[in-house]
XYZ file of C-alpha atoms in Angstrom:
678
model
C -0.010 -0.150 0.158
C 1.486 3.268 -1.119
C 1.935 5.840 1.758
C 1.029 9.330 1.271
C 3.771 12.043 1.064
C 5.060 13.145 4.616
C 4.588 16.635 5.525
C 7.811 18.708 5.088
C 7.703 20.154 8.443
C 8.028 16.758 9.814
C 10.847 15.540 7.944
C 14.614 14.985 9.042
C 16.933 17.722 8.098
C 20.639 17.430 7.335
C 22.866 20.128 9.261
C 26.425 21.282 9.151
C 27.344 22.377 12.548
C 30.735 23.538 13.098
C 32.168 20.497 14.995
C 35.456 18.816 14.896
C 36.312 15.317 13.301
C 38.670 12.432 14.085
C 38.572 8.880 14.960
C 37.807 6.525 17.963
C 40.484 4.641 19.892
C 40.455 2.162 22.844
C 43.145 2.302 25.329
C 43.387 -0.679 27.681
C 39.900 -1.235 29.281
C 38.812 2.438 29.110
C 37.165 4.008 26.437
C 38.279 7.123 24.825
C 37.189 8.864 21.553
C 38.754 11.759 19.704
C 35.512 12.739 17.754
C 34.358 16.116 18.655
C 30.780 15.974 17.865
C 29.896 19.498 19.810
C 30.450 23.126 18.897
C 33.023 24.879 20.887
C 31.367 27.194 23.516
C 33.751 29.517 25.263
C 33.441 30.470 28.937
C 35.135 32.672 31.466
C 35.800 30.506 34.501
C 36.392 32.079 37.973
C 37.150 29.572 40.880
C 36.728 31.234 44.263
C 38.921 29.000 46.723
C 39.494 30.767 49.996
C 40.342 33.765 51.738
C 42.407 34.518 54.800
C 42.929 37.416 57.570
C 39.699 39.044 56.727
C 39.097 41.946 59.039
C 36.197 42.232 61.410
C 33.350 44.378 60.734
C 31.094 44.038 63.694
C 31.748 44.702 67.438
C 32.880 41.114 68.017
C 35.737 41.632 65.794
C 34.376 38.801 63.295
C 32.698 38.814 59.896
C 30.242 36.869 57.835
C 32.004 36.846 54.562
C 30.768 35.780 51.067
C 32.294 36.574 47.573
C 30.297 38.056 44.703
C 31.660 37.781 41.222
C 30.337 40.274 38.834
C 30.599 40.651 35.081
C 28.213 43.204 33.064
C 24.882 42.644 34.193
C 25.666 39.089 35.455
C 26.295 38.536 39.384
C 26.879 35.280 41.227
C 27.560 34.632 44.739
C 29.162 32.191 47.098
C 27.218 30.823 50.372
C 28.113 33.120 53.086
C 29.889 31.778 56.652
C 29.035 32.881 59.975
C 31.727 34.647 62.099
C 34.683 33.400 59.986
C 37.625 35.172 59.097
C 39.415 32.512 57.188
C 36.542 31.014 54.886
C 36.865 28.279 52.263
C 34.284 28.023 49.459
C 36.010 26.534 46.519
C 33.119 27.436 44.080
C 33.434 27.899 40.249
C 31.617 30.446 38.250
C 31.291 30.222 34.593
C 30.070 33.041 32.364
C 29.174 32.399 28.462
C 31.716 34.717 26.135
C 28.693 35.132 23.786
C 26.693 37.357 26.402
C 29.706 39.001 27.837
C 29.206 42.830 27.434
C 31.869 44.027 29.868
C 35.748 44.424 29.764
C 36.377 44.163 33.515
C 35.764 41.330 35.753
C 35.182 42.179 39.447
C 35.230 39.787 42.419
C 34.175 41.224 45.573
C 34.309 39.904 49.299
C 31.437 41.255 51.313
C 30.491 41.127 55.102
C 26.688 39.916 55.180
C 24.732 42.209 57.483
C 20.910 42.709 58.265
C 20.515 45.987 56.557
C 23.330 46.723 54.062
C 26.295 44.220 53.359
C 29.729 45.826 54.046
C 32.460 45.945 51.353
C 35.508 43.952 52.721
C 37.599 44.249 49.506
C 37.935 43.481 45.747
C 40.013 42.401 42.910
C 39.794 43.437 39.118
C 40.536 41.563 36.053
C 40.881 42.816 32.524
C 39.370 40.342 30.346
C 41.937 40.940 27.377
C 44.638 39.545 30.054
C 42.936 36.317 31.191
C 44.968 33.114 30.178
C 43.389 30.540 28.130
C 43.081 26.867 28.950
C 42.226 23.840 26.773
C 42.143 20.247 28.303
C 44.071 18.160 28.445
C 46.180 21.198 29.798
C 46.529 20.934 33.537
C 44.112 23.017 35.533
C 45.227 26.283 36.399
C 46.760 26.667 39.872
C 44.992 29.341 41.928
C 46.756 32.395 43.368
C 46.649 34.879 46.314
C 45.538 38.162 45.441
C 45.587 41.199 47.359
C 42.116 43.324 47.500
C 41.653 46.968 47.349
C 38.796 49.012 48.711
C 36.453 51.233 46.881
C 39.115 54.021 46.599
C 41.772 51.623 45.413
C 43.575 51.684 48.636
C 44.954 48.139 49.932
C 42.465 46.554 52.093
C 43.123 43.990 54.902
C 42.910 40.246 53.775
C 43.774 38.053 50.874
C 41.628 36.024 48.366
C 42.757 33.059 46.475
C 41.261 32.676 42.960
C 41.851 31.084 39.456
C 40.593 32.987 36.543
C 40.786 31.407 33.044
C 39.072 31.452 29.632
C 37.993 27.949 28.509
C 35.229 25.726 26.863
C 32.553 23.324 28.000
C 34.963 20.462 27.943
C 36.565 21.791 30.831
C 36.400 19.672 34.264
C 35.129 22.592 36.009
C 32.037 23.015 33.693
C 29.430 20.432 35.036
C 29.530 21.677 38.585
C 29.728 25.287 37.955
C 27.472 28.077 38.314
C 26.475 29.316 34.875
C 25.569 32.877 33.973
C 22.781 31.394 31.781
C 20.935 30.294 34.848
C 21.600 33.658 36.694
C 17.733 34.035 37.656
C 17.859 30.526 39.511
C 18.232 31.008 43.115
C 21.257 28.948 44.976
C 18.657 26.444 45.968
C 17.476 25.457 42.743
C 20.902 25.237 40.974
C 21.341 21.517 41.662
C 18.055 21.000 39.805
C 19.527 22.352 36.561
C 22.998 20.620 36.533
C 23.846 17.874 34.117
C 24.079 14.372 35.555
C 24.771 10.623 34.613
C 22.525 7.800 35.969
C 22.807 4.231 35.975
C 19.421 2.095 36.143
C 19.630 -0.280 38.998
C 20.293 -3.890 38.115
C 16.974 -5.895 37.796
C 16.298 -9.492 38.708
C 13.676 -11.842 38.249
C 12.725 -13.782 41.528
C 11.208 -16.954 40.817
C 9.208 -18.495 43.798
C 8.212 -22.096 43.338
C 5.464 -22.851 45.896
C 5.699 -26.630 46.338
C 3.667 -27.686 49.479
C 2.827 -27.179 53.023
C 3.111 -29.501 56.004
C 1.173 -29.793 59.436
C -0.964 -26.601 58.925
C -3.200 -25.727 61.838
C -6.590 -24.169 60.684
C -9.031 -22.642 63.045
C -12.034 -24.472 62.247
C -11.027 -28.218 62.212
C -14.490 -29.267 61.228
C -14.196 -28.215 57.554
C -11.984 -29.128 54.519
C -9.448 -26.138 54.388
C -9.002 -24.223 51.263
C -5.256 -23.084 51.313
C -3.539 -20.880 49.139
C 0.079 -18.875 49.419
C 0.262 -15.100 49.306
C 3.697 -13.821 48.390
C 4.591 -9.962 48.731
C 7.680 -8.161 47.597
C 7.571 -4.489 47.892
C 4.670 -3.268 46.182
C 4.018 -6.600 44.345
C 1.595 -9.049 45.418
C 0.864 -12.526 43.912
C -0.841 -15.440 45.197
C -1.360 -19.078 43.974
C -4.459 -20.814 43.483
C -6.321 -22.745 46.316
C -4.994 -26.107 46.651
C -6.820 -29.184 45.262
C -5.882 -31.037 48.125
C -8.131 -29.841 51.001
C -5.950 -31.077 53.805
C -3.376 -29.727 56.281
C -0.772 -30.811 53.925
C -1.927 -28.890 50.804
C 0.199 -29.359 47.721
C 0.654 -26.552 44.899
C 3.582 -26.807 42.810
C 3.120 -23.400 41.275
C 5.625 -20.618 40.170
C 5.272 -17.036 41.135
C 7.563 -14.290 39.447
C 8.604 -11.016 40.728
C 10.934 -8.276 39.731
C 13.297 -6.590 42.223
C 16.129 -4.130 42.001
C 19.350 -3.967 43.823
C 20.246 -3.249 46.680
C 17.678 -5.944 48.089
C 16.177 -3.818 50.801
C 12.885 -5.488 51.314
C 12.215 -9.117 52.127
C 10.110 -11.587 50.536
C 6.908 -11.913 52.668
C 5.055 -15.323 52.566
C 1.733 -16.108 54.199
C -0.374 -19.412 54.005
C -4.101 -18.519 54.406
C -7.194 -20.473 54.626
C -10.415 -19.131 52.634
C -12.873 -19.455 55.280
C -15.537 -17.518 53.879
C -16.652 -14.854 51.387
C -13.960 -12.040 51.393
C -12.687 -13.622 54.645
C -9.264 -15.322 54.921
C -7.507 -16.802 57.880
C -3.539 -16.509 58.176
C -2.312 -19.918 59.094
C 1.499 -19.057 58.894
C 3.846 -16.457 57.797
C 7.691 -16.338 56.880
C 10.056 -13.574 55.907
C 12.940 -14.342 53.529
C 15.589 -11.901 53.083
C 16.841 -11.749 49.343
C 20.388 -11.648 50.204
C 20.210 -15.171 51.091
C 18.592 -16.592 47.932
C 20.453 -18.583 45.596
C 21.347 -16.883 42.234
C 20.885 -19.111 39.389
C 22.848 -18.318 36.029
C 22.392 -21.457 34.091
C 19.973 -24.402 33.512
C 20.945 -26.277 36.381
C 17.823 -26.661 38.853
C 17.773 -25.043 42.233
C 17.637 -26.963 45.430
C 14.587 -26.952 47.475
C 14.139 -25.552 51.082
C 11.819 -26.038 54.021
C 10.906 -22.782 55.722
C 9.161 -22.645 59.410
C 5.906 -20.944 59.274
C 5.187 -18.480 62.388
C 1.861 -18.004 63.372
C 0.403 -14.908 64.970
C -2.264 -14.654 67.246
C -4.253 -11.531 68.418
C -4.361 -10.862 72.219
C -6.174 -7.697 73.242
C -5.738 -6.056 70.039
C -1.962 -6.913 69.846
C -0.152 -9.001 67.300
C 2.034 -11.718 69.337
C 4.059 -14.612 67.886
C 2.846 -18.041 68.636
C 5.923 -20.417 68.343
C 4.522 -23.542 69.950
C 4.032 -25.371 66.794
C 5.885 -24.707 63.738
C 4.114 -25.317 60.528
C 6.693 -25.083 57.516
C 6.363 -24.733 53.813
C 8.463 -26.290 51.000
C 9.941 -23.736 48.493
C 12.259 -23.473 45.605
C 13.592 -19.756 45.386
C 16.083 -18.299 43.128
C 17.309 -14.951 41.616
C 17.205 -15.671 37.892
C 20.278 -14.045 36.235
C 20.189 -15.460 32.915
C 17.362 -13.457 31.644
C 17.169 -9.592 30.719
C 14.308 -7.876 32.554
C 12.693 -5.721 29.982
C 12.025 -2.203 31.466
C 11.023 -0.769 28.047
C 9.196 -1.346 25.183
C 10.616 -4.453 22.973
C 10.632 -2.809 19.726
C 12.661 0.098 21.097
C 14.937 -1.951 23.599
C 18.441 -0.417 24.121
C 19.773 -3.175 25.990
C 19.216 -7.026 25.655
C 21.954 -8.487 28.123
C 21.208 -10.633 30.813
C 21.110 -9.692 34.609
C 24.312 -11.576 35.536
C 27.328 -9.762 34.459
C 29.214 -13.153 34.255
C 27.033 -13.888 30.945
C 27.617 -10.485 29.166
C 29.414 -10.700 25.764
C 32.030 -8.330 24.882
C 31.311 -5.135 23.569
C 31.080 -4.568 19.948
C 31.509 -0.928 19.583
C 31.093 2.463 20.957
C 28.316 5.179 20.561
C 28.875 8.709 20.766
C 25.966 11.330 20.684
C 26.674 15.127 20.865
C 23.201 17.036 21.994
C 23.990 20.242 20.078
C 20.865 22.295 20.268
C 16.984 23.001 19.721
C 15.145 25.482 18.175
C 11.420 26.410 17.665
C 10.426 25.185 20.997
C 6.873 25.763 22.013
C 6.343 27.823 25.344
C 5.577 25.411 27.851
C 4.546 27.745 30.848
C 3.902 31.230 31.497
C 6.236 33.497 33.546
C 5.947 37.264 34.102
C 2.887 37.291 31.623
C 4.755 35.673 28.770
C 5.387 32.180 27.717
C 8.708 30.545 28.154
C 10.640 27.070 28.267
C 13.293 25.938 30.241
C 14.360 22.924 28.264
C 16.972 19.843 29.098
C 17.680 16.807 27.010
C 17.653 13.125 28.547
C 19.418 10.332 26.590
C 18.988 6.565 27.613
C 20.947 3.670 25.930
C 21.430 0.334 28.053
C 21.693 1.091 31.810
C 23.145 4.533 31.479
C 20.854 7.760 31.391
C 22.249 11.288 30.740
C 20.675 14.380 31.604
C 21.917 17.944 30.208
C 21.881 21.006 31.898
C 18.784 23.178 31.835
C 18.912 26.185 29.586
C 16.640 28.749 31.433
C 14.096 30.915 29.331
C 15.016 30.112 25.943
C 13.342 28.724 22.892
C 16.431 28.190 20.984
C 18.804 26.202 23.880
C 22.408 25.314 23.123
C 23.630 22.379 25.176
C 26.753 21.146 23.175
C 27.355 18.244 25.620
C 28.683 15.125 24.344
C 28.249 11.595 25.931
C 29.693 7.962 25.273
C 27.802 4.561 25.473
C 29.383 0.866 24.996
C 27.442 -0.934 22.575
C 26.591 -4.690 23.170
C 23.946 -5.421 20.394
C 23.586 -3.627 17.093
C 19.867 -4.287 17.075
C 19.220 -1.569 19.721
C 17.736 1.852 19.968
C 18.897 5.088 21.658
C 16.140 7.524 22.950
C 16.537 11.093 23.453
C 13.898 13.185 24.821
C 13.322 17.060 25.454
C 11.696 18.000 28.523
C 10.783 21.261 30.310
C 12.123 21.926 33.819
C 9.267 22.028 36.146
C 11.453 22.859 39.200
C 11.845 26.595 37.975
C 9.076 28.802 38.524
C 6.513 26.642 40.038
C 7.634 23.407 40.954
C 5.265 21.496 39.135
C 5.863 18.347 36.719
C 8.384 18.350 34.204
C 6.613 18.701 30.832
C 7.518 16.542 27.661
C 8.386 18.325 24.510
C 9.157 15.542 22.465
C 11.635 12.560 21.862
C 13.681 10.959 19.110
C 14.585 7.156 18.640
C 17.783 6.158 16.462
C 18.089 2.492 15.567
C 21.838 1.491 15.659
C 21.640 -0.812 12.782
C 20.655 2.144 10.610
C 24.176 3.430 11.303
C 27.159 3.100 9.140
C 30.504 2.669 11.146
C 32.808 5.407 11.453
C 30.206 7.976 9.835
C 29.052 11.166 11.841
C 25.419 11.802 11.313
C 24.264 15.519 11.943
C 20.695 16.024 11.571
C 17.865 18.266 12.939
C 15.283 15.737 14.205
C 11.616 17.137 14.542
C 9.972 16.800 17.920
C 6.490 15.323 17.487
C 3.851 14.736 20.225
C 0.639 13.115 19.519
C -2.457 15.154 21.092
C -6.050 14.377 21.104
C -6.199 16.923 18.344
C -3.819 15.363 16.138
C 0.147 15.133 15.762
C 1.903 18.545 16.397
C 5.465 19.459 16.163
C 6.773 21.079 19.270
C 10.221 22.208 17.879
C 13.406 20.400 16.585
C 16.616 19.048 18.313
C 19.975 19.044 16.726
C 22.234 15.776 17.377
C 25.499 14.543 16.041
C 25.972 10.739 16.247
C 28.712 8.538 15.384
C 29.112 4.746 15.987
C 32.505 2.976 15.560
C 33.769 -0.366 15.863
C 30.216 -1.725 15.221
C 31.441 -3.881 12.328
C 33.026 -5.915 15.038
C 31.052 -8.877 16.323
C 21.777 15.676 41.989
C 18.292 16.360 40.415
C 16.383 13.061 40.294
C 14.538 12.129 37.190
C 10.789 12.354 37.862
C 8.430 9.665 37.358
C 6.572 11.278 34.179
C 10.080 11.662 32.648
C 10.933 7.780 33.123
C 7.393 6.748 32.007
C 7.460 8.776 28.525
C 10.970 7.570 27.705
C 9.974 3.921 28.339
C 6.557 4.142 26.835
C 4.864 2.480 29.773
C 1.437 2.885 28.044
C 2.265 1.209 24.954
C 0.514 -2.008 26.181
C -2.880 -0.165 26.065
C -5.336 -0.396 23.385
C -5.298 2.215 20.248
C -7.107 1.990 17.290
C -4.549 3.937 15.571
C -1.697 1.655 16.587
C -3.786 -1.390 15.789
C -4.347 0.049 12.213
C -0.844 1.121 11.817
C 0.381 -2.576 12.841
C -1.935 -3.972 10.281
C -0.693 -2.002 7.520
C 2.841 -2.653 8.764
C 2.477 -6.558 8.759
C 0.757 -6.435 5.256
C 3.679 -4.549 3.803
C 6.065 -6.937 5.701
C 4.300 -10.176 4.395
C 4.058 -9.062 0.380
C 7.106 -10.921 -1.019
C 7.494 -8.747 -4.291
C 7.364 -5.377 -2.183
C 10.150 -6.647 -0.074
C 12.494 -8.441 -2.800
C 11.695 -6.729 -6.094
C 10.873 -3.231 -4.962
C 13.308 -3.346 -1.991
C 16.177 -4.164 -4.456
C 15.183 -1.236 -6.741
C 15.055 1.041 -3.634
C 18.353 -0.047 -2.606
C 19.826 2.284 -4.961
C 18.122 5.248 -3.798
C 18.267 4.427 -0.109
C 18.859 7.389 2.508
C 21.860 8.426 3.392
C 21.046 9.111 6.888
C 19.416 7.160 9.665
C 15.607 7.262 9.539
C 13.581 9.224 11.832
C 9.881 9.188 13.209
C 7.744 8.781 10.005
C 4.229 10.322 10.421
C 2.987 8.409 7.602
C 4.070 4.900 8.793
C 2.392 5.467 12.204
C -0.661 7.025 10.643
C -0.486 9.905 12.954
C -1.237 12.628 10.550
C -4.321 10.720 9.006
C -5.815 9.591 12.126
C -9.400 10.318 12.682
C -10.305 12.636 15.596
C -12.383 9.725 17.102
C -9.552 7.422 16.939
C -7.473 9.996 18.888
C -10.204 10.432 21.329
C -10.377 6.692 21.799
C -6.539 6.588 22.247
C -6.538 9.307 24.931
C -9.693 8.031 26.731
C -9.187 6.747 30.177
C -9.247 3.285 31.428
C -11.822 2.197 32.117
C -13.569 4.161 29.597
C -15.361 7.391 30.456
C -17.169 7.674 27.278
C -20.957 6.701 26.574
C -22.531 3.346 25.994
C -23.560 4.428 22.267
C -19.915 5.536 21.871
C -18.506 2.154 23.511
C -20.540 -0.060 21.289
C -19.710 1.738 18.104
C -15.808 1.172 18.873
C -16.601 -2.367 19.778
C -18.215 -3.066 16.443
C -15.268 -1.259 15.000
C -12.910 -3.577 16.843
C -14.729 -6.745 15.507
C -14.558 -5.311 11.931
C -10.645 -4.870 12.406
C -10.264 -8.202 13.846
C -12.269 -9.895 10.834
C -9.944 -8.117 8.711
C -6.848 -9.610 10.526
C -8.528 -13.097 10.596
C -9.255 -12.938 6.977
C -5.592 -12.181 6.163
C -4.173 -14.911 8.303
C -6.769 -17.535 6.839
C -5.741 -16.509 3.108
C -1.947 -16.852 4.052
C -2.669 -20.387 5.786
C -4.657 -21.654 2.851
C -2.210 -20.545 0.443
C 0.802 -22.015 2.329
C -1.031 -25.306 2.463
C -1.704 -25.188 -1.456
C 1.759 -24.700 -2.032
C 2.627 -27.688 -0.046
C 0.181 -29.526 -1.999
C 1.529 -28.523 -5.201
C 5.338 -29.039 -4.386
C 4.555 -32.364 -2.818
C 1.904 -34.507 -4.477
C 1.823 -37.308 -1.839
C 0.747 -34.759 0.791
C -2.889 -34.983 1.643
C -4.375 -32.157 3.652
C -7.235 -32.905 5.955
C -10.691 -32.668 4.860
C -11.884 -28.881 4.688
C -15.534 -27.921 4.061
C -16.476 -24.852 2.669
C -20.061 -23.775 3.439
C -20.842 -20.093 2.424
C -24.366 -18.335 2.413
C -24.628 -16.836 -0.778
C -26.575 -13.854 0.671
C -23.276 -13.046 2.581
C -21.486 -12.216 -0.549
C -24.167 -11.433 -3.111
C -24.335 -7.849 -2.147
C -20.672 -6.995 -2.391
C -20.223 -7.904 -5.923
C -22.141 -7.526 -9.305
C -21.366 -11.213 -10.589
C -23.721 -14.123 -9.555
C -23.232 -15.584 -6.068
C -22.711 -19.129 -7.152
C -20.041 -18.157 -9.630
C -18.187 -16.225 -7.012
C -18.180 -18.954 -4.808
C -17.104 -21.534 -7.304
C -14.257 -19.451 -8.372
C -13.135 -18.873 -4.617
C -13.546 -22.690 -3.826
C -11.631 -23.685 -6.958
C -8.794 -21.147 -6.068
C -8.077 -22.862 -2.825
C -8.182 -26.393 -4.192
C -12.074 -27.459 -3.733
C -14.463 -28.720 -6.113
C -18.316 -28.416 -6.061
C -20.083 -30.969 -4.403
C -23.753 -29.670 -3.968
C -25.962 -26.839 -4.406
C -28.978 -26.335 -2.209
C -31.075 -23.364 -2.069
C -28.927 -20.543 -1.435
C -26.134 -22.566 0.279
C -23.110 -24.133 -1.669
C -21.304 -26.715 -0.358
C -17.451 -27.709 -1.661
C -15.206 -30.495 -0.535
C -11.362 -30.856 -1.013
C -10.450 -32.820 -3.959
C -7.341 -34.243 -2.325
C -9.380 -35.920 0.488
C -11.393 -37.746 -1.773
C -14.561 -37.298 0.170
C -17.181 -34.604 1.296
């Protein structure tokens, strides 16, 4: 099926940023890369280390000092110390050279006061005389500077500083105070810095509940209906009620949990008796610390163990442990390390390695991503009566998450930050999302602006890709473009075989709602499988298009996902709550539509199966398929075609290897000729 042309605004655009070039290398066990995938951004760095022998400014002879760094209209300050004449700050300030509109840097030491802060002394620097530093040059050593008062007279005390011109590649850049975020208070600085996160290691916990012995039900006059409930954190599972209704029940049932390291919460097992409707009696309980559970890395079976059950009885409203008689439960428990715990959508997975590191294969390459900039971002909130955006990027690949710094109040932010990942499987996907920082100006949720996914198998080794990717978000009114993000990507050696991330950010990056029903996604998947199963399209047309294949990694295709052509009712259904909040008439209409789509899928699968059986028949004359009887009511097909119903049925039957047997009224019967009987 031919796809409609994609809107130009939704297409991928090749760019030519001013970035360096180079080749990758590996030294020992450490990854290194000489690719420069970001544009150089010049910064003026000021490291305020400490001061000594500051004069007292109050009656007690002490002072409450802090340092103020001023450059034109930008001003940053350190924290202040109380009653300290020899303070140590060790804080770095970074001023973007693009926004510098002054020729003199002023570093002022002040004494904090209730009414007006007193000046202790200051040091002035001419920007033309500040040295430049480019890593891997050694860091500039700080020096002691004498201070002057407002009149230029020598003041008491000295200040240790280091001042230099550098780039975002400087080691001091990630933890520095940035002039781009001058409007953010000192308490909010930690929420706008760049950071690298590692996902916790996830394990499957397999609990094989085998049997229990010597249970003591409260009512001995009835047959107990016993089941086992298992709780691990906020996960709760239970077995079926045992078919053996005695005090020695048997289950032999598996319960599976997912747990993250470190194992802080124990596995809690309770054996319960169903004594009535919605009423259960606890017959015993045991707590199993996961640190003591065996780790299984191969196919070898895990040894079983007996665990004692402790029974709790209520005495005057208090829970007391009864250990006079110990029932017990037979279990087989293990931490499964041979599987990969999927924490993201399977067709967008960035990691397929098993949990146990001993089973990992060696890496096959390195992925470098430069997050350059964005432009045309939509205002995500209102501040001072105008729309604004405080944007940052999150990139996820494997267990490593990276977060760029937040660029405050800009629809054209420039990050120019570069990150590196090891690649273990080429059939994986890297996801880059753009968000608005909700901590700034309100403390609300981080709003999603859009995301980009790139499959590594589409990348050529040692080639630098520089593209501007449209950020597309699907709303109930249709697909909308919220801006563009510019990335630089290179993968090499592939030819060889503290702000927390918020809940809404993690859920959006991992597509936690991908399992929910969507008419649009179902229709899109139907057309996808139709395209996949057409042999001529894959083979002949694929060979023809190979010559004209794109020379860049494919991006989100709004035509393939049917996001552009989606009907408003289909979008309303996709954004409906679960359970539905729509009326009964609307639900009935959608149910009938679902049956219609299911019928189409059923027809396609049936046709493919029939064609396959016919192919086997023609290639192997000795093959005798089972008798198949085709009975179709002529009235079911006559309104759909201008030819006679009987003629249509005869043609359909003969096409699938049937011959006419009888015609009765409006019903025609056909039997398989290979079977030799009706």
